[in-house]
Short mmCIF file of C-alpha atoms (C1' of nucleotides) in Angstrom, two decimals:
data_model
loop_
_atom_site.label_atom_id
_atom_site.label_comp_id
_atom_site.label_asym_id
_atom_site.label_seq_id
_atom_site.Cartn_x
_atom_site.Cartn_y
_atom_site.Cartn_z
CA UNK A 164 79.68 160.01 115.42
CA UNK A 165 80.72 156.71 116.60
CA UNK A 166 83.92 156.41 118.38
CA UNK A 167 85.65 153.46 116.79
CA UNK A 168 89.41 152.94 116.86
CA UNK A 169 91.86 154.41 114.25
CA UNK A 170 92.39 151.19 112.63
CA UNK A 171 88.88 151.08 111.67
CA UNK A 172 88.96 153.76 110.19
CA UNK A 173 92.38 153.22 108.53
CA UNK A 174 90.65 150.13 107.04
CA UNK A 175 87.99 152.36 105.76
CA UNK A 176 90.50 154.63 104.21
CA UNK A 177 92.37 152.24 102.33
CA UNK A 178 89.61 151.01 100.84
CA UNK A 179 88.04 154.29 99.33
CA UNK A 180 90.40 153.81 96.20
CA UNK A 181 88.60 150.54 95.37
CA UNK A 182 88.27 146.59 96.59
CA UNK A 183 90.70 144.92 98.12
CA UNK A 184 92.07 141.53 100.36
CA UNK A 185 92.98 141.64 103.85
CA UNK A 186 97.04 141.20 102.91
CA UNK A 187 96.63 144.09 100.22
CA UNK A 188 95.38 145.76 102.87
CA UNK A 189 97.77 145.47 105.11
CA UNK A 190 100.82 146.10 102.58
CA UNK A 191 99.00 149.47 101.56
CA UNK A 192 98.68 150.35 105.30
CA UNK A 193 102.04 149.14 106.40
CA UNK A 194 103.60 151.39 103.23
CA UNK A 195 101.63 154.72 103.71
CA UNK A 196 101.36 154.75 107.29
CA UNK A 197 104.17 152.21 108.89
CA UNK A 198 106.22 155.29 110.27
CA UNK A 199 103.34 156.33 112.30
CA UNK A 200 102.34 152.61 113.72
CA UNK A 201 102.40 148.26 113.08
CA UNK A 202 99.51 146.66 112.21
CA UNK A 203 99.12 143.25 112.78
CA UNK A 204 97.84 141.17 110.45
CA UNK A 205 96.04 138.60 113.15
CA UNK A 206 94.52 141.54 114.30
CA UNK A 207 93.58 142.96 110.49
CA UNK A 208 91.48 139.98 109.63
CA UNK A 209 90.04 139.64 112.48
CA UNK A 210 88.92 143.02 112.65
CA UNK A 211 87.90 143.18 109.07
CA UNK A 212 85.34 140.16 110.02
CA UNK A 213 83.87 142.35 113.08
CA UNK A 214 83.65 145.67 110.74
CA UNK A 215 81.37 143.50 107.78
CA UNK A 216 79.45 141.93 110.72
CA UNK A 217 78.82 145.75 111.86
CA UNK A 218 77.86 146.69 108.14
CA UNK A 219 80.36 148.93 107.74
CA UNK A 220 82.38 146.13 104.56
CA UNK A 221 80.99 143.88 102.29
CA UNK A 222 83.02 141.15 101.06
CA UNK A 223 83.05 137.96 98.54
CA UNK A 224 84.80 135.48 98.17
CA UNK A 225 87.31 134.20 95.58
CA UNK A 226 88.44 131.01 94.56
CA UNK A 227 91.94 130.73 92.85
CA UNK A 228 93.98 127.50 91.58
CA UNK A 229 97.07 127.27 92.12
CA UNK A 230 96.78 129.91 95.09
CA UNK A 231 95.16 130.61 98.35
CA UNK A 232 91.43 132.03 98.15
CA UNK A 233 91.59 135.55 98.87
CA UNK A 234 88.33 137.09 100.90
CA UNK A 235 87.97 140.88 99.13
CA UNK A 236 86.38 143.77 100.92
CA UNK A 237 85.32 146.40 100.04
CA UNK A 238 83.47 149.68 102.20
CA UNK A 239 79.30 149.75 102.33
CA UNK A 240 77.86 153.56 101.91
CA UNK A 241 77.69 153.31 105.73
CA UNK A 242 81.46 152.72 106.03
CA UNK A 243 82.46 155.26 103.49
CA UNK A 244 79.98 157.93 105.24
CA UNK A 245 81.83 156.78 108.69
CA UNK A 246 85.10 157.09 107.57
CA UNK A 247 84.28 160.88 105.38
CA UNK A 248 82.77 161.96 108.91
CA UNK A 249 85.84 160.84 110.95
CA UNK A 250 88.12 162.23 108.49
CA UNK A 251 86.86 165.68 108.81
CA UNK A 252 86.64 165.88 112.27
CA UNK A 253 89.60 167.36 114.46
CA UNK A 254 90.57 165.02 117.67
CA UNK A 255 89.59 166.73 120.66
CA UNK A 256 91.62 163.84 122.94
CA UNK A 257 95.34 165.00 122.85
CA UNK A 258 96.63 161.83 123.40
CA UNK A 259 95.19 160.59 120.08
CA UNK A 260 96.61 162.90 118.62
CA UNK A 261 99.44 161.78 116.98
CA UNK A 262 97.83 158.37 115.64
CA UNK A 263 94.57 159.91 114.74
CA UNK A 264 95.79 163.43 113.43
CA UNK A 265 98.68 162.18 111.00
CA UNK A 266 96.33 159.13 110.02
CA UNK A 267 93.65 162.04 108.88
CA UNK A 268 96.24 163.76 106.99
CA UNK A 269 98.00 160.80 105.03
CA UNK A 270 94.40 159.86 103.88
CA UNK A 271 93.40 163.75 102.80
CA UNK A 272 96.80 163.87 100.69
CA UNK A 273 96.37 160.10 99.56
CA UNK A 274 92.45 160.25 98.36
CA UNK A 275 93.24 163.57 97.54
CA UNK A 276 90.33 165.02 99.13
CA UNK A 277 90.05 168.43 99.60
CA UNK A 278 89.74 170.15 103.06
CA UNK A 279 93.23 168.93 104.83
CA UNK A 280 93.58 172.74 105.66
CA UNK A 281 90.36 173.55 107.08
CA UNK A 282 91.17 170.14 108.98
CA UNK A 283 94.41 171.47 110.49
CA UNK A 284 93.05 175.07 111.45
CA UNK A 285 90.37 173.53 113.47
CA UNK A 286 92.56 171.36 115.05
CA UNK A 287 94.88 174.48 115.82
CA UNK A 288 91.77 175.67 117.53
CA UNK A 289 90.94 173.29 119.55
CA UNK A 290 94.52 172.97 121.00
CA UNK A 291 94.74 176.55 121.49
CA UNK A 292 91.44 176.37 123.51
CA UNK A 293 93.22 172.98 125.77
CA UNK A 294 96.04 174.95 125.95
CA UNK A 295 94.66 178.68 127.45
CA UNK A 296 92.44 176.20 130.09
CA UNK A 297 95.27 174.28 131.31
CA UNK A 298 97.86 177.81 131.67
CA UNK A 299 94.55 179.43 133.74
CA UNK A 300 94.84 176.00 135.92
CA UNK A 301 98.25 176.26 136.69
CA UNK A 302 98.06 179.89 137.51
CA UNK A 303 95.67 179.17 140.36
CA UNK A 304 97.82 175.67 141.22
CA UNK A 305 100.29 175.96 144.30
CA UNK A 306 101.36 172.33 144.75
CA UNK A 307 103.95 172.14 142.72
CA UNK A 308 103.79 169.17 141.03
CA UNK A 309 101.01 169.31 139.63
CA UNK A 310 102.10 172.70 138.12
CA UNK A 311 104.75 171.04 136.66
CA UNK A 312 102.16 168.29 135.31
CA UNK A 313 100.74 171.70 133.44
CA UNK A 314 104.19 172.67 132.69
CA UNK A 315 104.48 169.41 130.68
CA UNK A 316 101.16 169.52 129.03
CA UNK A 317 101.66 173.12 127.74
CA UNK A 318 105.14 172.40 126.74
CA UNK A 319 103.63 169.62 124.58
CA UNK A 320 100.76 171.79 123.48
CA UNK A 321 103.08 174.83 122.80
CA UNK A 322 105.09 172.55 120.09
CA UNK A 323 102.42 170.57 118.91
CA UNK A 324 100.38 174.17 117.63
CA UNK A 325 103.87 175.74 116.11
CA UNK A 326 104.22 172.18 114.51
CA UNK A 327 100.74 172.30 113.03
CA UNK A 328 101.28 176.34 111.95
CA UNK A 329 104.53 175.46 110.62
CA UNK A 330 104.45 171.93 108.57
CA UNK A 331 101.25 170.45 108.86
CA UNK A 332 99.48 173.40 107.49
CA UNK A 333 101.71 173.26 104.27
CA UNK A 334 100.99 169.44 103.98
CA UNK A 335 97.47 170.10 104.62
CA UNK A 336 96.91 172.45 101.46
CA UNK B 233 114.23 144.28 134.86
CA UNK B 234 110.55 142.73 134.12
CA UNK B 235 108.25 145.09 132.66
CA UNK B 236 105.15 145.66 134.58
CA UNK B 237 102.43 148.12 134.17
CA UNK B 238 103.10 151.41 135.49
CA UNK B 239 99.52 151.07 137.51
CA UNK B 240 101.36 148.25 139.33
CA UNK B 241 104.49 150.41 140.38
CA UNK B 242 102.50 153.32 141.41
CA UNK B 243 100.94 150.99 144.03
CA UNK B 244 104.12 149.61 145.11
CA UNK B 245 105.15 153.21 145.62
CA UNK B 246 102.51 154.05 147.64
CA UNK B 247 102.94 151.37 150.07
CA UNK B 248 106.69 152.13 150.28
CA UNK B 249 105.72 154.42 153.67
CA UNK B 250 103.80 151.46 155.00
CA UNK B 251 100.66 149.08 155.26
CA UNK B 252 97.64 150.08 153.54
CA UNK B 253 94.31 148.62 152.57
CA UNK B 254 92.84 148.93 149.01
CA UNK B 255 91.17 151.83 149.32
CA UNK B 256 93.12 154.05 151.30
CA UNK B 257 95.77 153.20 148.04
CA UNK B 258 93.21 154.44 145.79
CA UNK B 259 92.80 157.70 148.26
CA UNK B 260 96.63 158.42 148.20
CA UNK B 261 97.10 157.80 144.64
CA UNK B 262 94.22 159.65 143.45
CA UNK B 263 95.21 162.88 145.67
CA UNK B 264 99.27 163.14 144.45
CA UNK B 265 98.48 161.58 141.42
CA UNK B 266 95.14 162.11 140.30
CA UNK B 267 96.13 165.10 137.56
CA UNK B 268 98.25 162.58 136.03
CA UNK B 269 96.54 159.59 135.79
CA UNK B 270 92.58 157.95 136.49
CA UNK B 271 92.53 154.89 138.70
CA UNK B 272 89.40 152.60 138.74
CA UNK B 273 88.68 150.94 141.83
CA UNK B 274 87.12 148.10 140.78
CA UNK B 275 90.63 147.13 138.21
CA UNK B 276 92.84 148.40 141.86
CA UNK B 277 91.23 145.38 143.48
CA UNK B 278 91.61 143.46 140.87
CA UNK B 279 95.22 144.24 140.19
CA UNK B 280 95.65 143.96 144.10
CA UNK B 281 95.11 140.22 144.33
CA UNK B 282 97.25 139.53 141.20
CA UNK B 283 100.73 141.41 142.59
CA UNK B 284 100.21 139.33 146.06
CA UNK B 285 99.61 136.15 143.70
CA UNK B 286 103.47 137.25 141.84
CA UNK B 287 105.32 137.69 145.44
CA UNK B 288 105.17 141.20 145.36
CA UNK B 289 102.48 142.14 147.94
CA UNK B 290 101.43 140.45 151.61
CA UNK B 291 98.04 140.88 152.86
CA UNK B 292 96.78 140.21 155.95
CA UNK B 293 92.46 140.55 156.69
CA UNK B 294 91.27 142.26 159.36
CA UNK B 295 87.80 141.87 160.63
CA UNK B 296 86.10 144.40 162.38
CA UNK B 297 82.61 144.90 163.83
CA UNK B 298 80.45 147.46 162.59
CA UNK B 299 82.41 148.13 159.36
CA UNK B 300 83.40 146.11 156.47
CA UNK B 301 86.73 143.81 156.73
CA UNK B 302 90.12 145.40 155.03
CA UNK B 303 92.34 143.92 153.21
CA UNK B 304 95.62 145.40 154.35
CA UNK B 305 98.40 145.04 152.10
CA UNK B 306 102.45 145.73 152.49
CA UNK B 307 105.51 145.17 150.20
CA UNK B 308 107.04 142.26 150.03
CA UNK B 309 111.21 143.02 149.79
CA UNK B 310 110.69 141.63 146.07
CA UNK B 311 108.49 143.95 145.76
CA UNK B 312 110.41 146.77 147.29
CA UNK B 313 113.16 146.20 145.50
CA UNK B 314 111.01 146.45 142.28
CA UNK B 315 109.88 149.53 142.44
CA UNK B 316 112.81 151.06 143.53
CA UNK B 317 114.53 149.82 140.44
CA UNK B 318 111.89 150.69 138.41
CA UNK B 319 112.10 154.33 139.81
CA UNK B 320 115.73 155.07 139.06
CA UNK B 321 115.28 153.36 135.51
CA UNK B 322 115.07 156.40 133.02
CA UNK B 323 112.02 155.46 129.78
CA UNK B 324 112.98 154.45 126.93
CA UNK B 325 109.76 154.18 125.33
CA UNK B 326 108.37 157.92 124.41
CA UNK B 327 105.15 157.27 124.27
CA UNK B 328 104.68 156.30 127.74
CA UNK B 329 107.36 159.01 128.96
CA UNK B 330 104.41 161.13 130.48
CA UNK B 331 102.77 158.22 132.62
CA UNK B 332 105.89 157.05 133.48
CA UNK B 333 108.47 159.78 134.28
CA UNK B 334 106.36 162.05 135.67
CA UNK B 335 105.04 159.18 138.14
CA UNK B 336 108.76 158.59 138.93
CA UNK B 337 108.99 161.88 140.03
CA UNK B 338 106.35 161.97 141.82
CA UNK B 339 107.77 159.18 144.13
CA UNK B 340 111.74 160.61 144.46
CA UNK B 341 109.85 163.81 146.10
CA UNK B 342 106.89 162.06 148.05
CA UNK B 343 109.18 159.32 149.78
CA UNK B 344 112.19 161.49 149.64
CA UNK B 345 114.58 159.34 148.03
CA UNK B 346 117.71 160.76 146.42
CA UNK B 347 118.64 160.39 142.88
CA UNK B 348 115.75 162.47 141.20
CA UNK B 349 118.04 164.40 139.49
CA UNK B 350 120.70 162.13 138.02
CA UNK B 351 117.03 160.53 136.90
CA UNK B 352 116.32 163.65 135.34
CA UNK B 353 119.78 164.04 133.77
CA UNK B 354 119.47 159.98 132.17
CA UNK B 355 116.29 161.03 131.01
CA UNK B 356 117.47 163.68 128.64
CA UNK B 357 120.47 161.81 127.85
CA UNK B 358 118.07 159.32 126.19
CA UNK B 359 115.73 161.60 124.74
CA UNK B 360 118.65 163.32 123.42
CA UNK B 361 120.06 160.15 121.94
CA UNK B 362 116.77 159.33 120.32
CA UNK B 363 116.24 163.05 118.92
CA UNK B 364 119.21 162.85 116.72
CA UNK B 365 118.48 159.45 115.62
CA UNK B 366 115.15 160.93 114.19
CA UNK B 367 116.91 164.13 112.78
CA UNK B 368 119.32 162.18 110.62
CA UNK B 369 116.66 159.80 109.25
CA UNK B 370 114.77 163.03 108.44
CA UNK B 371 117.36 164.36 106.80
CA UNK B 372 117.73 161.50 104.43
CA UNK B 373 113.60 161.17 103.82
CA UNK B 374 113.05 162.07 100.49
CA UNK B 375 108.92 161.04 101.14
CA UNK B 376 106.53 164.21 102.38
CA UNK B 377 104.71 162.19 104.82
CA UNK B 378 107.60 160.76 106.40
CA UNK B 379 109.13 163.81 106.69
CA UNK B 380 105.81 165.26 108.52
CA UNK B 381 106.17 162.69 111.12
CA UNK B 382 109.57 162.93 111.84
CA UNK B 383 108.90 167.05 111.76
CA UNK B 384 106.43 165.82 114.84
CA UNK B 385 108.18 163.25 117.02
CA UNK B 386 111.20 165.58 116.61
CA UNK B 387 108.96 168.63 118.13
CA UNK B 388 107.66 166.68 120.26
CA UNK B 389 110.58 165.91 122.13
CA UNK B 390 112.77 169.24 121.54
CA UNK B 391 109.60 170.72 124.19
CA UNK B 392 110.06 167.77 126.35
CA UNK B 393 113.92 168.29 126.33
CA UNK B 394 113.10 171.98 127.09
CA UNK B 395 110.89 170.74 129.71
CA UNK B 396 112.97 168.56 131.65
CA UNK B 397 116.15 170.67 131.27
CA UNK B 398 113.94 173.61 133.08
CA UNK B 399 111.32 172.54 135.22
CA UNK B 400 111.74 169.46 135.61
CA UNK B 401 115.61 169.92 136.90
CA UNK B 402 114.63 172.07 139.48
CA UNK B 403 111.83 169.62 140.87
CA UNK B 404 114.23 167.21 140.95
CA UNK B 405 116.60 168.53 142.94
"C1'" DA C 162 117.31 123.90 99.12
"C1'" DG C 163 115.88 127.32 101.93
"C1'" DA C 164 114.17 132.03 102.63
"C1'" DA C 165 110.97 135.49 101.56
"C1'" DT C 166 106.49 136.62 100.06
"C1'" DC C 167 101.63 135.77 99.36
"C1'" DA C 168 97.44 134.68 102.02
"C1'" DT C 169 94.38 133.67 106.03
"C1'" DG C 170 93.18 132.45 110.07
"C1'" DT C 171 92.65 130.53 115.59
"C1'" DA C 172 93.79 130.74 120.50
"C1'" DA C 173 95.48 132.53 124.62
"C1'" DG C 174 96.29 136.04 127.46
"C1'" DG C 175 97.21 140.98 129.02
"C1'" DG C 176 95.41 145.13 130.62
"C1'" DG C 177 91.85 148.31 130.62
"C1'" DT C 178 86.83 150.22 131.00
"C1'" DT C 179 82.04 150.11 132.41
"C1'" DA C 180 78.36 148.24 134.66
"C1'" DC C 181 76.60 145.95 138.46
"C1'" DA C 182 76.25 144.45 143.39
"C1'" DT C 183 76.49 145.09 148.43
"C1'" DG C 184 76.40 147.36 152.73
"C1'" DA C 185 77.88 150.30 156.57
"C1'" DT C 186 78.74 155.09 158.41
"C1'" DT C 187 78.82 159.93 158.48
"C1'" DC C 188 77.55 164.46 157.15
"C1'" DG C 189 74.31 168.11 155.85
"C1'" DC D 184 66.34 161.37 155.28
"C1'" DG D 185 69.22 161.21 151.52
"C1'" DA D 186 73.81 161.89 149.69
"C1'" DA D 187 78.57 161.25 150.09
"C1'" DT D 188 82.14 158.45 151.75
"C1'" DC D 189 84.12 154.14 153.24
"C1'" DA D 190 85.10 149.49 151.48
"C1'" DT D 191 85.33 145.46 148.33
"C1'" DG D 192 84.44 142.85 144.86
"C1'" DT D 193 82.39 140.15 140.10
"C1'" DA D 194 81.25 139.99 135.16
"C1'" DA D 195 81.29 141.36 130.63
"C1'" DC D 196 83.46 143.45 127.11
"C1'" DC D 197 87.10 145.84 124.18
"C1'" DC D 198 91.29 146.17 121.94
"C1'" DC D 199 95.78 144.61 121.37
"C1'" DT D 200 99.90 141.42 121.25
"C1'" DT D 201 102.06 137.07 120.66
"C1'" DA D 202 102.19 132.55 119.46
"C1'" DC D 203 100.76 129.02 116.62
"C1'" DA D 204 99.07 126.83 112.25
"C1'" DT D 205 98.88 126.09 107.21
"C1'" DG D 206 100.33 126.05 102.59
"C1'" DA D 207 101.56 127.71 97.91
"C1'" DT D 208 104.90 130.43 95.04
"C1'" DT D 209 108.88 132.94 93.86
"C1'" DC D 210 113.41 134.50 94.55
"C1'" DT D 211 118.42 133.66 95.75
#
DNA sequence: AGAATCATGTAAGGGGTTACATGATTCG
DNA sequence: CGAATCATGTAACCCCTTACATGATTCT
C-alpha cells in the first residue's frame, strides 16, 4: 500500500458518497472531522489537482451564470480501491495515531461500512505488541532517562488500549 | 518568546557546556537524546548556518592538516538566553508535549540547572487546565464522534498527568 | 452598506526527509 | 583491505501554513 497522507485519503473518503467540488469538500470535511484537525482550503485544491494528476480523481468542469464555475471531483476505481485498503488497515506508527485512527473510524460509521470492529481489535493488537517491546526495553534500561522516555510511551500506550477496549470498540460496532 | 523549532533549542542546549563543531553536536544529541528524537546530519548543517545567520550562534573555522576543517560553533548570549527561556517555559501545545517537555528535561538534569521541578509542577498545571476544558465540552456533546475524540484527548492526558505527577516529579527533582 | 458565505486559486516560505557527493582516518 | 567513523555539505522533494487575489451572492 502506498503511504500517502491522511488528507488524501480523507479526500477519498468524502467522496465515496458521490461527486463533489473542492468547497463541498471542504465543508463536509471541516463538519465530520473539524474536532480532530483544519484543513485548509489553499491546501485542498491544490492537493485535489496533484491526486487527479496521480489518477487517483477525475474531474469536469462546470460552467454556471450568475456564479463561479465549480471544478467537481469525483474518486477513479484506483482511488476508491486506495482509500477501501487504507481504511482497513490498522496504523502501525503511534504517532499517527490519533489523526489516522479516528479519521478511519468517522469514515466506517459515516459510509457505513462494515468492519469498524475488526478495525479496532487489530489495532488493539498491534499496540499491545508496541507496548510489551517497549516494557522489555525499559526493564533492561539503567539510564534513567531514557526509562522514563519508556515510562511515557507506555503510559500513553496503557490509555490509548483501555480507550480503544472501552469507547472505540462500542463506536466501532 | 519567538517560537523556534525544538531541533534548534536542543542544539543551543548542547552547546550550553561549551564550543562544539557540527558533528560532535550530532554525537551528543544523538547519545542523551537519541530515544527521543532522530537527527539528520545533513538538515544539522543546514540548520547550523541558519541560527549563526539569526544571531544566535558564532562560528569560528579551524583548519587542520591531515583531517577535514571544523566548523566550531558557540552560543551567542542571545542565544543563551533563548534557550534558557525556552527551557523553563512549560508547552502549551499537546501535541508537541513529548518532543518538547521531555527534551526540557533532558537539559535541567544534563547541565544541572535548577527549576526542573517547578517546570514539572507548570506543566501539569496546564495540562490540568486544558483537561477540564475538554471534560466540560464533552459533557455538553450531544454528537457520537465528538464525544469519541474528546473520550481520547481526555485519556490521553489523564496518563500524561499520571505520568508527570509520578515519574516525571521524581526526575525532576 | 457591510459582513458572511460561496468558490477557486497562486506564491512564498518553513521545516523536514532522502539521496548524493567527498574525503580522511582508524579499527578489525 | 574493507568497513566504520569522522566531518561537511548540496539538491531535490514533500507537505504544510500563511498571505494574497478575485468576485459573486445572500444575509443582517
Amino acid at each position: 500500500m502506498e503511504d500517502r497522507p491522511t488528507t488524501v485519503y480523507a479526500i477519498l473518503g468524502s467522496l465515496m458518497s458521490g461527486p463533489r467540488h473542492g468547497y463541498e469538500i471542504l465543508r463536509t470535511l471541516e463538519e465530520g472531522l473539524g474536532a480532530v484537525w483544519r484543513f485548509s482550503a489553499s491546501q485542498l485544491y491544490v492537493l485535489l489537482k496533484k491526486m487527479e494528476g496521480e489518477g487517483l480523481l477525475d474531474s469536469t468542469f462546470e460552467v454556471q451564470e450568475a456564479r463561479p464555475s465549480k471544478r467537481v471531483y469525483s474518486n477513479t476505481p484506483a482511488g476508491e480501491a486506495s482509500f477501501l485498503e487504507w481504511l482497513k488497515t490498522p496504523t502501525d506508527h503511534v504517532r499517527d495515531l490519533r489523526f489516522e485512527f479516528l479519521t478511519k473510524l468517522f469514515f466506517f460509521r459515516n459510509l457505513g461500512i462494515a468492519g469498524g470492529d475488526r478495525l479496532v481489535a487489530e489495532q488493539i493488537g498491534i499496540l499491545k505488541e508496541i507496548k510489551q517491546g517497549l516494557a522489555a526495553k525499559r526493564d533492561s534500561e539503567p539510564e534513567p532517562f531514557r526509562r522514563l522516555i519508556y515510562g511515557f510511551r507506555i503510559a500513553t500506550l496503557t490509555a490509548w488500549l483501555a480507550w480503544l477496549e472501552d469507547e472505540a470498540a462500542i463506536f466501532g460496532k
